[in-house]
Structure formats: C-alpha cells, structure tokens
PDB file of C-alpha atoms in Angstrom:
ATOM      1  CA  UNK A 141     -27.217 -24.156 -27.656  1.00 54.00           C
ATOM      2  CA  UNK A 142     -28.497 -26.906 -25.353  1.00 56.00           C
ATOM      3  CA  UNK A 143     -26.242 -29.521 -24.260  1.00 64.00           C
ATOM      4  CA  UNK A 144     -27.622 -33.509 -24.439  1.00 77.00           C
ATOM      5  CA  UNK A 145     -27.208 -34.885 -20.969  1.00 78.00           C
ATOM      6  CA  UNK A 146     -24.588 -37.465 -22.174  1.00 77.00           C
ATOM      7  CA  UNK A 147     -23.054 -34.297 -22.738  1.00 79.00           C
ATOM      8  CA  UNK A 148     -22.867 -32.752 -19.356  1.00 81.00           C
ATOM      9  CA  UNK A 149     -21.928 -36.529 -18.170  1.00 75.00           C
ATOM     10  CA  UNK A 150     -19.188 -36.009 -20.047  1.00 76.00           C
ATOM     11  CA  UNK A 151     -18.570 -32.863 -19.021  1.00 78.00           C
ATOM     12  CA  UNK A 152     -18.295 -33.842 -15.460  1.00 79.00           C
ATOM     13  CA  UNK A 153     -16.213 -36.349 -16.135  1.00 76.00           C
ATOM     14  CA  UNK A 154     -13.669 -34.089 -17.755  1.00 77.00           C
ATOM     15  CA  UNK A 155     -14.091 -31.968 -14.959  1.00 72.00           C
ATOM     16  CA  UNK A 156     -13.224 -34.363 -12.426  1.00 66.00           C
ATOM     17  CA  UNK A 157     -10.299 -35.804 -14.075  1.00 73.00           C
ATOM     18  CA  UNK A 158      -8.869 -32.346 -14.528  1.00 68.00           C
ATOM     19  CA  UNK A 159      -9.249 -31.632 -10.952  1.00 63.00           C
ATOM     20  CA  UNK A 160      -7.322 -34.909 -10.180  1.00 70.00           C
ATOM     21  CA  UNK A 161      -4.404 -33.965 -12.559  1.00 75.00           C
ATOM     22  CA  UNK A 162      -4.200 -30.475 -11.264  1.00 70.00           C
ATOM     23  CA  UNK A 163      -4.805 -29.003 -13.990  1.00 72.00           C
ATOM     24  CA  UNK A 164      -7.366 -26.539 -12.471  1.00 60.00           C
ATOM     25  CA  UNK A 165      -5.104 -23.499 -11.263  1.00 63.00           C
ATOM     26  CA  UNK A 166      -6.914 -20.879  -8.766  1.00 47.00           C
ATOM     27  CA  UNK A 167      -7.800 -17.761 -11.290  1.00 46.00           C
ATOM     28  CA  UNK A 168      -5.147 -14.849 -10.753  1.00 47.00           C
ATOM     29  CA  UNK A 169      -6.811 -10.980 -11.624  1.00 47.00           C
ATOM     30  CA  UNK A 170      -5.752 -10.411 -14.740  1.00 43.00           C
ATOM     31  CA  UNK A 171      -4.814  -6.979 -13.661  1.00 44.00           C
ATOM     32  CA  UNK A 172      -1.539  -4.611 -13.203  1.00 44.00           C
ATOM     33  CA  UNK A 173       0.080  -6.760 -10.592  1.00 44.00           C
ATOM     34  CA  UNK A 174       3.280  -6.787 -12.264  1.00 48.00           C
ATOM     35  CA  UNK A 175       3.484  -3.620 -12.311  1.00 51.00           C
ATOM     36  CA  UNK A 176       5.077  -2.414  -9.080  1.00 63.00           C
ATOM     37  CA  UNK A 177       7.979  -4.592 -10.140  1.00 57.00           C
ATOM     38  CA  UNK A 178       8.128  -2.693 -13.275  1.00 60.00           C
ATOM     39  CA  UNK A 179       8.687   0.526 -12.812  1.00 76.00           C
ATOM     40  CA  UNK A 180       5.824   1.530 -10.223  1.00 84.00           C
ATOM     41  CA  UNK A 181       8.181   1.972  -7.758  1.00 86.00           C
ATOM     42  CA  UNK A 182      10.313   4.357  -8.882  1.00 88.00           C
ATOM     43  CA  UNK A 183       7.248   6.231  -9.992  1.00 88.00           C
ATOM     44  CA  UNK A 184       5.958   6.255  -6.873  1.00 90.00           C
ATOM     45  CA  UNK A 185       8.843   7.362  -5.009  1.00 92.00           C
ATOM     46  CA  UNK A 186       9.295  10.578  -7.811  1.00 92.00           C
ATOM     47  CA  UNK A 187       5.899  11.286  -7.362  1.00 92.00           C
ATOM     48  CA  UNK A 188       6.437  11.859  -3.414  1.00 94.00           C
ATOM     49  CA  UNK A 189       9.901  13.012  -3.827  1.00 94.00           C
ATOM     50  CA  UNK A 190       8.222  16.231  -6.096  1.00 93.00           C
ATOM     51  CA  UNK A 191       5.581  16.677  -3.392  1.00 94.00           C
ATOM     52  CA  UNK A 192       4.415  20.406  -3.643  1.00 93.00           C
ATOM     53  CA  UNK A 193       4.869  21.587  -0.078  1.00 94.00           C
ATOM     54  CA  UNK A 194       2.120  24.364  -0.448  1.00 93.00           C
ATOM     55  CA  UNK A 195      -0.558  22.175  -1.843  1.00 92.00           C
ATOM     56  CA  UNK A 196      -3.230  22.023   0.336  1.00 90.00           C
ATOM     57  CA  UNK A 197      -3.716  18.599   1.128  1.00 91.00           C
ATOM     58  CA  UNK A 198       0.045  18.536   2.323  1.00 93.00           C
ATOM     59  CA  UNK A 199      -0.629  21.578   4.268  1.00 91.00           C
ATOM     60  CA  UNK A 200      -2.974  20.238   6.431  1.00 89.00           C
ATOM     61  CA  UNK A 201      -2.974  21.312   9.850  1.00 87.00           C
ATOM     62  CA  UNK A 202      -2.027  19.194  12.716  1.00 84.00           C
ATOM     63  CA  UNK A 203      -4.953  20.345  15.316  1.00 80.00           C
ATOM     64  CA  UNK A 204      -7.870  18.196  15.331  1.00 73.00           C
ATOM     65  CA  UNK A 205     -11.578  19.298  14.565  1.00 68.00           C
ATOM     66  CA  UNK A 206     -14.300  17.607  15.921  1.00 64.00           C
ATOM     67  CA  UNK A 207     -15.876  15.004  14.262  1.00 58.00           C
ATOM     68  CA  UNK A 208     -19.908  15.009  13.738  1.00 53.00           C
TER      69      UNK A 208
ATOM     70  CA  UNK B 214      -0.162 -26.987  20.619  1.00 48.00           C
ATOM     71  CA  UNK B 215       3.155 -25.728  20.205  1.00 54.00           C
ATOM     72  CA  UNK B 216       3.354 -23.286  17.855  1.00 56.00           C
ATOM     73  CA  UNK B 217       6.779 -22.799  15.399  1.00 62.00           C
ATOM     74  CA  UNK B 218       7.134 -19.004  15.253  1.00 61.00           C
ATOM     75  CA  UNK B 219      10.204 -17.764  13.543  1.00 68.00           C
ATOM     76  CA  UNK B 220      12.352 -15.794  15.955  1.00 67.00           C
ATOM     77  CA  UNK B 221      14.000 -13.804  13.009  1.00 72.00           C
ATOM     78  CA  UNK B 222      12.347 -12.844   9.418  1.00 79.00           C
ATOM     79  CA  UNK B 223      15.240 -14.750   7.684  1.00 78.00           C
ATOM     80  CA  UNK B 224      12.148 -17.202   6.815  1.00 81.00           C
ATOM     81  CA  UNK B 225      10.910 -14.837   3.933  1.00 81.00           C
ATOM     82  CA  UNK B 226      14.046 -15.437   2.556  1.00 79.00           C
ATOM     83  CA  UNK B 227      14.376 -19.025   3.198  1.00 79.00           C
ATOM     84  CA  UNK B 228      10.646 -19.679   2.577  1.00 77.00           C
ATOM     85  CA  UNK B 229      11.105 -18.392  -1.553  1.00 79.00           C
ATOM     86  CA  UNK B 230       8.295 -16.266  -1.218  1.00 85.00           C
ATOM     87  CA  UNK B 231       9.584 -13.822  -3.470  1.00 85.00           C
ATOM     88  CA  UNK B 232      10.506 -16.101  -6.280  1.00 84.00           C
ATOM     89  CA  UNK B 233      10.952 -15.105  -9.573  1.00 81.00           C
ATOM     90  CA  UNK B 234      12.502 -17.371 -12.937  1.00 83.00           C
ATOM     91  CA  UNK B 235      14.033 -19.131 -10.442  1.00 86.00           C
ATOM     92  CA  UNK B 236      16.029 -16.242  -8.711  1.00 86.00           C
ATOM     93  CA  UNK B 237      15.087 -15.517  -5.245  1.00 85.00           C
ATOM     94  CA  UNK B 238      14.271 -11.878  -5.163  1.00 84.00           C
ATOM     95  CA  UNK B 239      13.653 -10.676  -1.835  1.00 84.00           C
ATOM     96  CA  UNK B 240      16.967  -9.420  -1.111  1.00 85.00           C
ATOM     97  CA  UNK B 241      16.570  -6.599  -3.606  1.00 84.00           C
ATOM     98  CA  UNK B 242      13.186  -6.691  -3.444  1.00 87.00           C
ATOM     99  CA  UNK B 243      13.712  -5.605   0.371  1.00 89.00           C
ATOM    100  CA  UNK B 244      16.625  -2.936   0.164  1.00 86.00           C
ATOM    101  CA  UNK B 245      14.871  -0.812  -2.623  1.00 89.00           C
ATOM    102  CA  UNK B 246      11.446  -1.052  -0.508  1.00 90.00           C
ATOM    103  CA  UNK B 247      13.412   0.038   2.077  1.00 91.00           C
ATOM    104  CA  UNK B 248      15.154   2.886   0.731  1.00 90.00           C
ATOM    105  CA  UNK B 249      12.580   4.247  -1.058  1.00 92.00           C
ATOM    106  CA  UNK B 250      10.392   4.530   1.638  1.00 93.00           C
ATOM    107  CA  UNK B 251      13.147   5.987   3.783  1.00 93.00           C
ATOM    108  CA  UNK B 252      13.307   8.723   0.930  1.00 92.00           C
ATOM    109  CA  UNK B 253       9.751   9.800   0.584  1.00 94.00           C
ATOM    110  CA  UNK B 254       9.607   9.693   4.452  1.00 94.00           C
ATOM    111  CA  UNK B 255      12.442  11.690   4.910  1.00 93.00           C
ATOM    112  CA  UNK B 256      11.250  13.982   2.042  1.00 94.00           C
ATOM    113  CA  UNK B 257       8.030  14.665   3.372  1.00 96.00           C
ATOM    114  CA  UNK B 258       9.472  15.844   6.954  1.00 95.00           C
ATOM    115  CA  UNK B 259      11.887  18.061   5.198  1.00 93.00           C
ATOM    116  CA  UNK B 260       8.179  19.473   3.299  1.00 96.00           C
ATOM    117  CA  UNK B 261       6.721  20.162   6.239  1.00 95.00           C
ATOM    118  CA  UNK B 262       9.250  21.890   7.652  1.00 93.00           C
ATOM    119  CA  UNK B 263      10.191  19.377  10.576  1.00 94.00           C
ATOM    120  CA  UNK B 264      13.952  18.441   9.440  1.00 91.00           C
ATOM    121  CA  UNK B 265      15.204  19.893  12.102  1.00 91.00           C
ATOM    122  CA  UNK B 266      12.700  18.101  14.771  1.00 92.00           C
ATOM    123  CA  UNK B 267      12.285  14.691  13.124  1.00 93.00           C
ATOM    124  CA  UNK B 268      14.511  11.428  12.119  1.00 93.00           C
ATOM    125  CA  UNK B 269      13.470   8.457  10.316  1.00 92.00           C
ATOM    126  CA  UNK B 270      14.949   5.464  12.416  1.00 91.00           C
ATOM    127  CA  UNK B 271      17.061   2.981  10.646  1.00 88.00           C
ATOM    128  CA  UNK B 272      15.829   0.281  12.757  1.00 87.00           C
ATOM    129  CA  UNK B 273      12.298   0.871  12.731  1.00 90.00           C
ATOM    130  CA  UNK B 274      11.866   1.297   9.290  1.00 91.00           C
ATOM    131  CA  UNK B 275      13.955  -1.673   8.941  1.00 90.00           C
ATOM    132  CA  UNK B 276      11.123  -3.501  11.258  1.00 89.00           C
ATOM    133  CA  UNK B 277       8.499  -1.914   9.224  1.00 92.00           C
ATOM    134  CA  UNK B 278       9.439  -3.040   5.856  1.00 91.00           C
ATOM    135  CA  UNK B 279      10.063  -6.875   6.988  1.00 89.00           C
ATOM    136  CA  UNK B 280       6.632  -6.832   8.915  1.00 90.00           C
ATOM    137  CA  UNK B 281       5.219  -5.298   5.751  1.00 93.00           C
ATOM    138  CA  UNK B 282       6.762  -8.457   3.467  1.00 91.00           C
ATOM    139  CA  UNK B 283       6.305 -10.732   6.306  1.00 90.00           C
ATOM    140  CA  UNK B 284       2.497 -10.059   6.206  1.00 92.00           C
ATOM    141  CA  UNK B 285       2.651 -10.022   2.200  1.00 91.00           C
ATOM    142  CA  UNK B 286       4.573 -13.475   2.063  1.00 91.00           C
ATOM    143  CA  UNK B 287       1.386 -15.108   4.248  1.00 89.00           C
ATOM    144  CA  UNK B 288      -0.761 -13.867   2.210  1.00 87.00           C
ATOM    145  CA  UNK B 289       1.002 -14.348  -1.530  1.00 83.00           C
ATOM    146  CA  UNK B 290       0.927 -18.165   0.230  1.00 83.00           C
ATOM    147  CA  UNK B 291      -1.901 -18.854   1.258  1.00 81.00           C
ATOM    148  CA  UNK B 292      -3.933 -16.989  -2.037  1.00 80.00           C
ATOM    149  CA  UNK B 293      -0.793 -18.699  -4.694  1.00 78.00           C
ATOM    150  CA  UNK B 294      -0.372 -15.024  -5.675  1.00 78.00           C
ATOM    151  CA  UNK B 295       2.758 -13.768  -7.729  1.00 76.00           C
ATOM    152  CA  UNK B 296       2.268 -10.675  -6.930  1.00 78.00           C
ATOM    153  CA  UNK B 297       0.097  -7.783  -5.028  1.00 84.00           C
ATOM    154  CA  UNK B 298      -2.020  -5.519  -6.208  1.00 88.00           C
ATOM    155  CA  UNK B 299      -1.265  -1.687  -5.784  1.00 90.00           C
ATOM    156  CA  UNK B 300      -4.409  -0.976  -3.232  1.00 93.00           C
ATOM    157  CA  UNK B 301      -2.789  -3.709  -1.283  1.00 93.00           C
ATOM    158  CA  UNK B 302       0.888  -2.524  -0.967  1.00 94.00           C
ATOM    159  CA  UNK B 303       0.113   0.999   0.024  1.00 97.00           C
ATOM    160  CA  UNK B 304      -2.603  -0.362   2.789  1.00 97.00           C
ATOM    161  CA  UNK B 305      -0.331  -2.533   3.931  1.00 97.00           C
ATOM    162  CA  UNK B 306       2.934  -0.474   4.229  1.00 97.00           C
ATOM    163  CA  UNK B 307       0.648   2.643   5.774  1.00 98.00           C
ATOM    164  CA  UNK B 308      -0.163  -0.079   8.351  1.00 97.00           C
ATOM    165  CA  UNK B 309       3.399  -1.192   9.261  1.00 96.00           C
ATOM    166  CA  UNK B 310       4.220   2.086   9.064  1.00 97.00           C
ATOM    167  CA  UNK B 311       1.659   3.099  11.820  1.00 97.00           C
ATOM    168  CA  UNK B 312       2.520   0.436  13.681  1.00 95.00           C
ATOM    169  CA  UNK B 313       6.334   0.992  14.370  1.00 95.00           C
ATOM    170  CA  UNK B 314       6.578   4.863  13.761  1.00 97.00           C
ATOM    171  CA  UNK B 315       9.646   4.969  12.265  1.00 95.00           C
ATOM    172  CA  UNK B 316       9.980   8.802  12.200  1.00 96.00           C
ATOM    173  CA  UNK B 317      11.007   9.879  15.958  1.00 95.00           C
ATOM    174  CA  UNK B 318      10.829  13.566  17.226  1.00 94.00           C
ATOM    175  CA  UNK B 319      14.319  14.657  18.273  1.00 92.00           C
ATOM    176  CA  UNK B 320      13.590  17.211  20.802  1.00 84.00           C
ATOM    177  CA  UNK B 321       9.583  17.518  21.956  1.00 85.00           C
ATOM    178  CA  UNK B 322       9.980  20.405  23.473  1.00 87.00           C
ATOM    179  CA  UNK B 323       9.964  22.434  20.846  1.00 87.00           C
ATOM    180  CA  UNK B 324       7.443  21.359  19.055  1.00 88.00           C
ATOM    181  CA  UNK B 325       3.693  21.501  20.018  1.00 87.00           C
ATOM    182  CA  UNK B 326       1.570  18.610  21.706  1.00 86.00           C
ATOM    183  CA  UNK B 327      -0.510  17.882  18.106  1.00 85.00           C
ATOM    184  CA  UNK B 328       2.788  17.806  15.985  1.00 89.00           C
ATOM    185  CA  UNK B 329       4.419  14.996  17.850  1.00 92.00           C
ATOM    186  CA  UNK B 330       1.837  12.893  15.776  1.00 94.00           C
ATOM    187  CA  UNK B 331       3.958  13.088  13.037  1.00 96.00           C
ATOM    188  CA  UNK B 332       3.755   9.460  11.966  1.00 97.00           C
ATOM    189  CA  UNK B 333       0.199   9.817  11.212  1.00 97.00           C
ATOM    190  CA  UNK B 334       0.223  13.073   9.625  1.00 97.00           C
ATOM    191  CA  UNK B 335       2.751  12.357   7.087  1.00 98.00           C
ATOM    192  CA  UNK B 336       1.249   8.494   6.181  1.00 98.00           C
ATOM    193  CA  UNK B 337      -1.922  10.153   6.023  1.00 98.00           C
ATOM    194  CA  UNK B 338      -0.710  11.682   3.017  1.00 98.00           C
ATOM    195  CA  UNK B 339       1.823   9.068   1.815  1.00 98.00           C
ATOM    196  CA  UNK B 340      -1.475   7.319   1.600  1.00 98.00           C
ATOM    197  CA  UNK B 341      -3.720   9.528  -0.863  1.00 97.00           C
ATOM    198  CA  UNK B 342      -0.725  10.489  -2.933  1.00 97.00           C
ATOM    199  CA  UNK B 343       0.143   7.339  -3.802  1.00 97.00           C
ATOM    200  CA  UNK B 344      -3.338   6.699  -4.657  1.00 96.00           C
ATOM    201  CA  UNK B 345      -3.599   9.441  -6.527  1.00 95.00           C
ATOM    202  CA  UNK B 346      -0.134   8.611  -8.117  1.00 94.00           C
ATOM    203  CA  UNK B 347      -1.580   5.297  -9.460  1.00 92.00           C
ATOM    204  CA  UNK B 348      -5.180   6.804 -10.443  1.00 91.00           C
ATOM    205  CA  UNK B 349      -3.224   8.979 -12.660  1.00 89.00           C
ATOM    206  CA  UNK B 350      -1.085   6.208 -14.235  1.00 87.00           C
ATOM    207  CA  UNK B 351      -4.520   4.211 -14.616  1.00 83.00           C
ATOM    208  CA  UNK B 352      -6.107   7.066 -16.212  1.00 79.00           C
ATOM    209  CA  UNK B 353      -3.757   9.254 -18.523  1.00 77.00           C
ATOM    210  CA  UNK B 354      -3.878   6.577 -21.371  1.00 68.00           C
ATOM    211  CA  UNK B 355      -7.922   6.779 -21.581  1.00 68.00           C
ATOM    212  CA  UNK B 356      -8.834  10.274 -20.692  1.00 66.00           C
ATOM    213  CA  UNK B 357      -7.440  13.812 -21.030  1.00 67.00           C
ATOM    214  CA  UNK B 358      -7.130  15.367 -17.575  1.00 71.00           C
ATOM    215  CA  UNK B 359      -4.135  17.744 -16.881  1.00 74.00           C
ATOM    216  CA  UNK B 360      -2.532  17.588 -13.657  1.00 82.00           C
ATOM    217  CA  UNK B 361      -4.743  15.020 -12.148  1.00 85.00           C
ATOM    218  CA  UNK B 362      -2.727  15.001  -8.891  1.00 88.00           C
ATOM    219  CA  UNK B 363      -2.157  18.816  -8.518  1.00 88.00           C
ATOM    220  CA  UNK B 364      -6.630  18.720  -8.675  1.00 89.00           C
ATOM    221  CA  UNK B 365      -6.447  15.753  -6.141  1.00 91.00           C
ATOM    222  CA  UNK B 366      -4.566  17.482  -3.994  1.00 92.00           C
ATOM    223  CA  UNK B 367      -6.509  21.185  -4.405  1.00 92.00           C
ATOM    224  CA  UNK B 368     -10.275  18.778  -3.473  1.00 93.00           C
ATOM    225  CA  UNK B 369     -11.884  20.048  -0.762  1.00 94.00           C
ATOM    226  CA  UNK B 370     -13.452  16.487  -0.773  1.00 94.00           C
ATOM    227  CA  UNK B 371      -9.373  14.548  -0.359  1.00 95.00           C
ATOM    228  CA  UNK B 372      -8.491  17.045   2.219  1.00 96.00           C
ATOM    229  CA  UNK B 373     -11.201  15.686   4.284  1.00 95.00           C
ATOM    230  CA  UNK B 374     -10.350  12.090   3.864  1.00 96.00           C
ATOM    231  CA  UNK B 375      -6.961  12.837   4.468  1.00 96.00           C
ATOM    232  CA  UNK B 376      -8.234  14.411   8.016  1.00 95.00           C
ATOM    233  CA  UNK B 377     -10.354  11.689   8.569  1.00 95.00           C
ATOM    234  CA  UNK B 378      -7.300   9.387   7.896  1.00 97.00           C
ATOM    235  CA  UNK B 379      -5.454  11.113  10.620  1.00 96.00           C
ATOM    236  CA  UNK B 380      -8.160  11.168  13.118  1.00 95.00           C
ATOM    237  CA  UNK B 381      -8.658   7.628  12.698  1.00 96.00           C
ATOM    238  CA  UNK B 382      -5.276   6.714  12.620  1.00 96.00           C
ATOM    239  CA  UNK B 383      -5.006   8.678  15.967  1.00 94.00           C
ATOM    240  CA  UNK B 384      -8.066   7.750  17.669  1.00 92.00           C
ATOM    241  CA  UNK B 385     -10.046   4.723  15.917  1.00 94.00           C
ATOM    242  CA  UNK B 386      -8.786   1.146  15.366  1.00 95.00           C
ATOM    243  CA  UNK B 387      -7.688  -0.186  12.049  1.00 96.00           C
ATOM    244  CA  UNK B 388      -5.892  -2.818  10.562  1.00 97.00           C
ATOM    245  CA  UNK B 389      -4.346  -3.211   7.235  1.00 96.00           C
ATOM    246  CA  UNK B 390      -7.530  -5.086   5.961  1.00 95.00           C
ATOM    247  CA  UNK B 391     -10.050  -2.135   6.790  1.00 97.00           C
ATOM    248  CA  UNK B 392      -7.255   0.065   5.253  1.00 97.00           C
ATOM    249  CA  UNK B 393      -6.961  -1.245   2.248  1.00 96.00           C
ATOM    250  CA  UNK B 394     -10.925  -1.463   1.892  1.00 97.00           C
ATOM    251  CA  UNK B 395     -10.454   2.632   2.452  1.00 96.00           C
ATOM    252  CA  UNK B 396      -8.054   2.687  -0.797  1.00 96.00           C
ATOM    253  CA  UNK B 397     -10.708   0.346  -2.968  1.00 95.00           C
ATOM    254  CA  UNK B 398     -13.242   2.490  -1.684  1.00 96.00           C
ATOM    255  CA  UNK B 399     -10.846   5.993  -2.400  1.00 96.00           C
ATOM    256  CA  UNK B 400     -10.006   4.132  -5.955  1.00 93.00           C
ATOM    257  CA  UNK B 401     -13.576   3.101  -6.814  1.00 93.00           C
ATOM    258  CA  UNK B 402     -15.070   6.407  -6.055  1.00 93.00           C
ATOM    259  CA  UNK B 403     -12.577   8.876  -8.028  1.00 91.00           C
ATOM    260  CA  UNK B 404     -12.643   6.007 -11.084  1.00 87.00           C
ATOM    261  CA  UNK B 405     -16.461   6.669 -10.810  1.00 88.00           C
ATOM    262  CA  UNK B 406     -16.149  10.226 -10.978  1.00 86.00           C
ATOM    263  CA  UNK B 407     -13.463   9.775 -13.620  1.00 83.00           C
ATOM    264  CA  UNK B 408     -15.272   7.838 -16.198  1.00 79.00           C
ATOM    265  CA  UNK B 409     -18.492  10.128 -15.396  1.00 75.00           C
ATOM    266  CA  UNK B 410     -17.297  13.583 -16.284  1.00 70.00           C
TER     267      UNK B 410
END
C-alpha cells in the first residue's frame, strides 16, 4: 500500500506532536529482564552452591600455559 | 569545574534507582546480592579445597556489591532501564569482583605462588557457570538436552575459555564492557550451536 503525500504530511505531523507530548518512550528489549528479580537469583546461587568439585572445568589447574 | 562526587553510596538509595510500585528496593535488593554472592564465593573455595587458606572479606565484598549497583544505577539512568539483562549482571559483578578481591589468602606460605590468584580462578568460573546456568534455563523449554551444564562443564572447548578468562584476567586489561561482550559472545555462540544440532 502506497501512502498519498497528504498522508505522510500527516503523518509527520502526528509524529511531531507525539514527540512534544512525550508520548514517544525509548523502546525497552522485550526480553527476560525481569527475571533475575524473579527467581533467577536463587537459581543461580543453587546452581553454584551444587558445583561438582571434580568436573573438569572446576578442576582447572592454577599454572599458566603459554598462550600462542 | 567542580565536580559533585558522592563520598558514600547512600546516593543509590537516595537517588530511587531501584524503584519498584513505588517501594524503594535497593535495600533488599542489596543484602540478598550480597549474601548470595558471599555463598557461592565461599562455596567455591571450600570446592577447591582452599577453606582452610582463603576468607571472603566482609568489607570487600561489601565494596564490591555497591560498586557493582553503583555502576548499574548509572547506567539503568542514563538508558531509562527497569532492569538489566542477565549477560550484564554477571559481567558486571565478575568485574567488581576482580577489582576488589574480596577472597584474601590467610597464610601465603603455604600455598604456592600461582594459587594466591585465587580471585581470578574462582570468578573465572563463577563466570561460565552462570552462563551456562542461564543457557540452560533459556533452553530446557525448547529443546531436549540432559544435563546441559554437566556437558558445559565436560567441553574441552569451555575449559579453554575459562583459561583464557584467567589469563586475561591476570595479565590483559578488561573492563566490565569488554566482559560482558565475552558473555554475548559465550551466549551467542553455544545458542548457535544449540539451535544447530
């Protein structure tokens, strides 16, 4: 669909005037940001609490290869 | 220009950064950060076998944690965020963490030269595992993969990045922003490999 240009005038009008009201909030990521307040952290602390001690990216040792 | 810096943190309490339906959070928000962290620290020591070398200071940790929210609060500010993303808070906290060394080595002498690094070695790990903790939680609902972290944890390929982690964190600079583009980059690569098999 193709817009007239009175149209778009309009459109930039609209725009304008919701700028000036504030009505244009910056986007927030509609992602998992609540999340960590929701239970997250408690996972996250069992998860390290349960820490395998043998596994063996825990095991790591402490002396330091070269690096190419 | 004179410039008003806060001699105490009592701003991120004052400042309402950590707002929520009107009740002002951080209080709470602060003390379980804090003893949380204290636990998996402390828990981690006692893993490797250093409880008897190492102590997690009370006072650094506290300094830690209100550096980590202080740095949060400037940026939940100046971006109008509620809240931060996972990536963020674990790059973040390693960084504070790094940067006070809360865990102190009781008596150096008996332990060798490379183990007194102890604050990188164990937020090395902190790092990937809670990584790995939240790939898991992202994951379990959409595909079948039995003890995800147990097979994160046995990969040749994390053991590397977690020695390249502590090498760097030794030996290279980085700050909180280059470590947080590690976790997108550790998140975007084993979601990659995740949707792929």
């Amino acid at each position: 669909m193709l817009y007239s240009d009175e149209q778009i005038e309009r459109f930039g009008e609209e725009f304008v005037q919701n700028f000036l009201r504030g009505e244009i909030k910056k986007p927030h990521l509609a992602n998992e940001e609540n999340q960590y307040y929701q239970g997250a952290e408690e996972r996250d602390l069992e998860a390290v609490l349960n820490t395998n001690p043998n596994s063996p990216l825990f095991t790591m040792s402490f002396e330091l290869r070269k690096q190419p | 220009m004179i410039l008003n810096i806060p001699d105490s943190y009592q701003y991120l309490i004052d400042g309402e950064y950590f707002m929520e339906n009107g009740k002002n959070l951080a209080p709470e928000i602060f003390r379980t950060r804090y003893i949380n962290l204290f636990k998996m620290l402390q828990a981690l020591i006692e893993k490797a076998g250093l409880g008897d070398y190492c102590t997690v200071s009370r006072k650094l940790l506290q300094i830690a944690v209100l550096d980590y929210f202080a740095d949060i609060a400037r940026l939940k500010e100046f971006h109008n965020l509620e809240h931060v993303q996972h990536d963020k808070i674990y790059a973040y906290e390693a960084f504070w963490l790094l940067r006070n060394h809360p865990i102190q080595v009781d008596n150096e002498d008996e332990l060798d030269a490379d183990t007194l690094h102890i604050n990188e070695y164990i937020v090395s790990f902190l790092f990937i595992k809670l990584l790995a903790t939240e790939l898991e939680y992202k994951f379990k609902a959409n595909i079948q993969i039995d003890k995800l972290i147990q097979k994160v944890e046995s990969s040749q390929y994390v053991q590397d990045f977690r020695f390249k982690l502590f090498y760097s964190f030794r030996h290279r600079t980085f700050t909180a922003q280059t470590l947080l583009l590690n976790a997108e980059s550790f998140m975007a690569a084993a979601q990659f490999t995740l949707q792929a098999t």
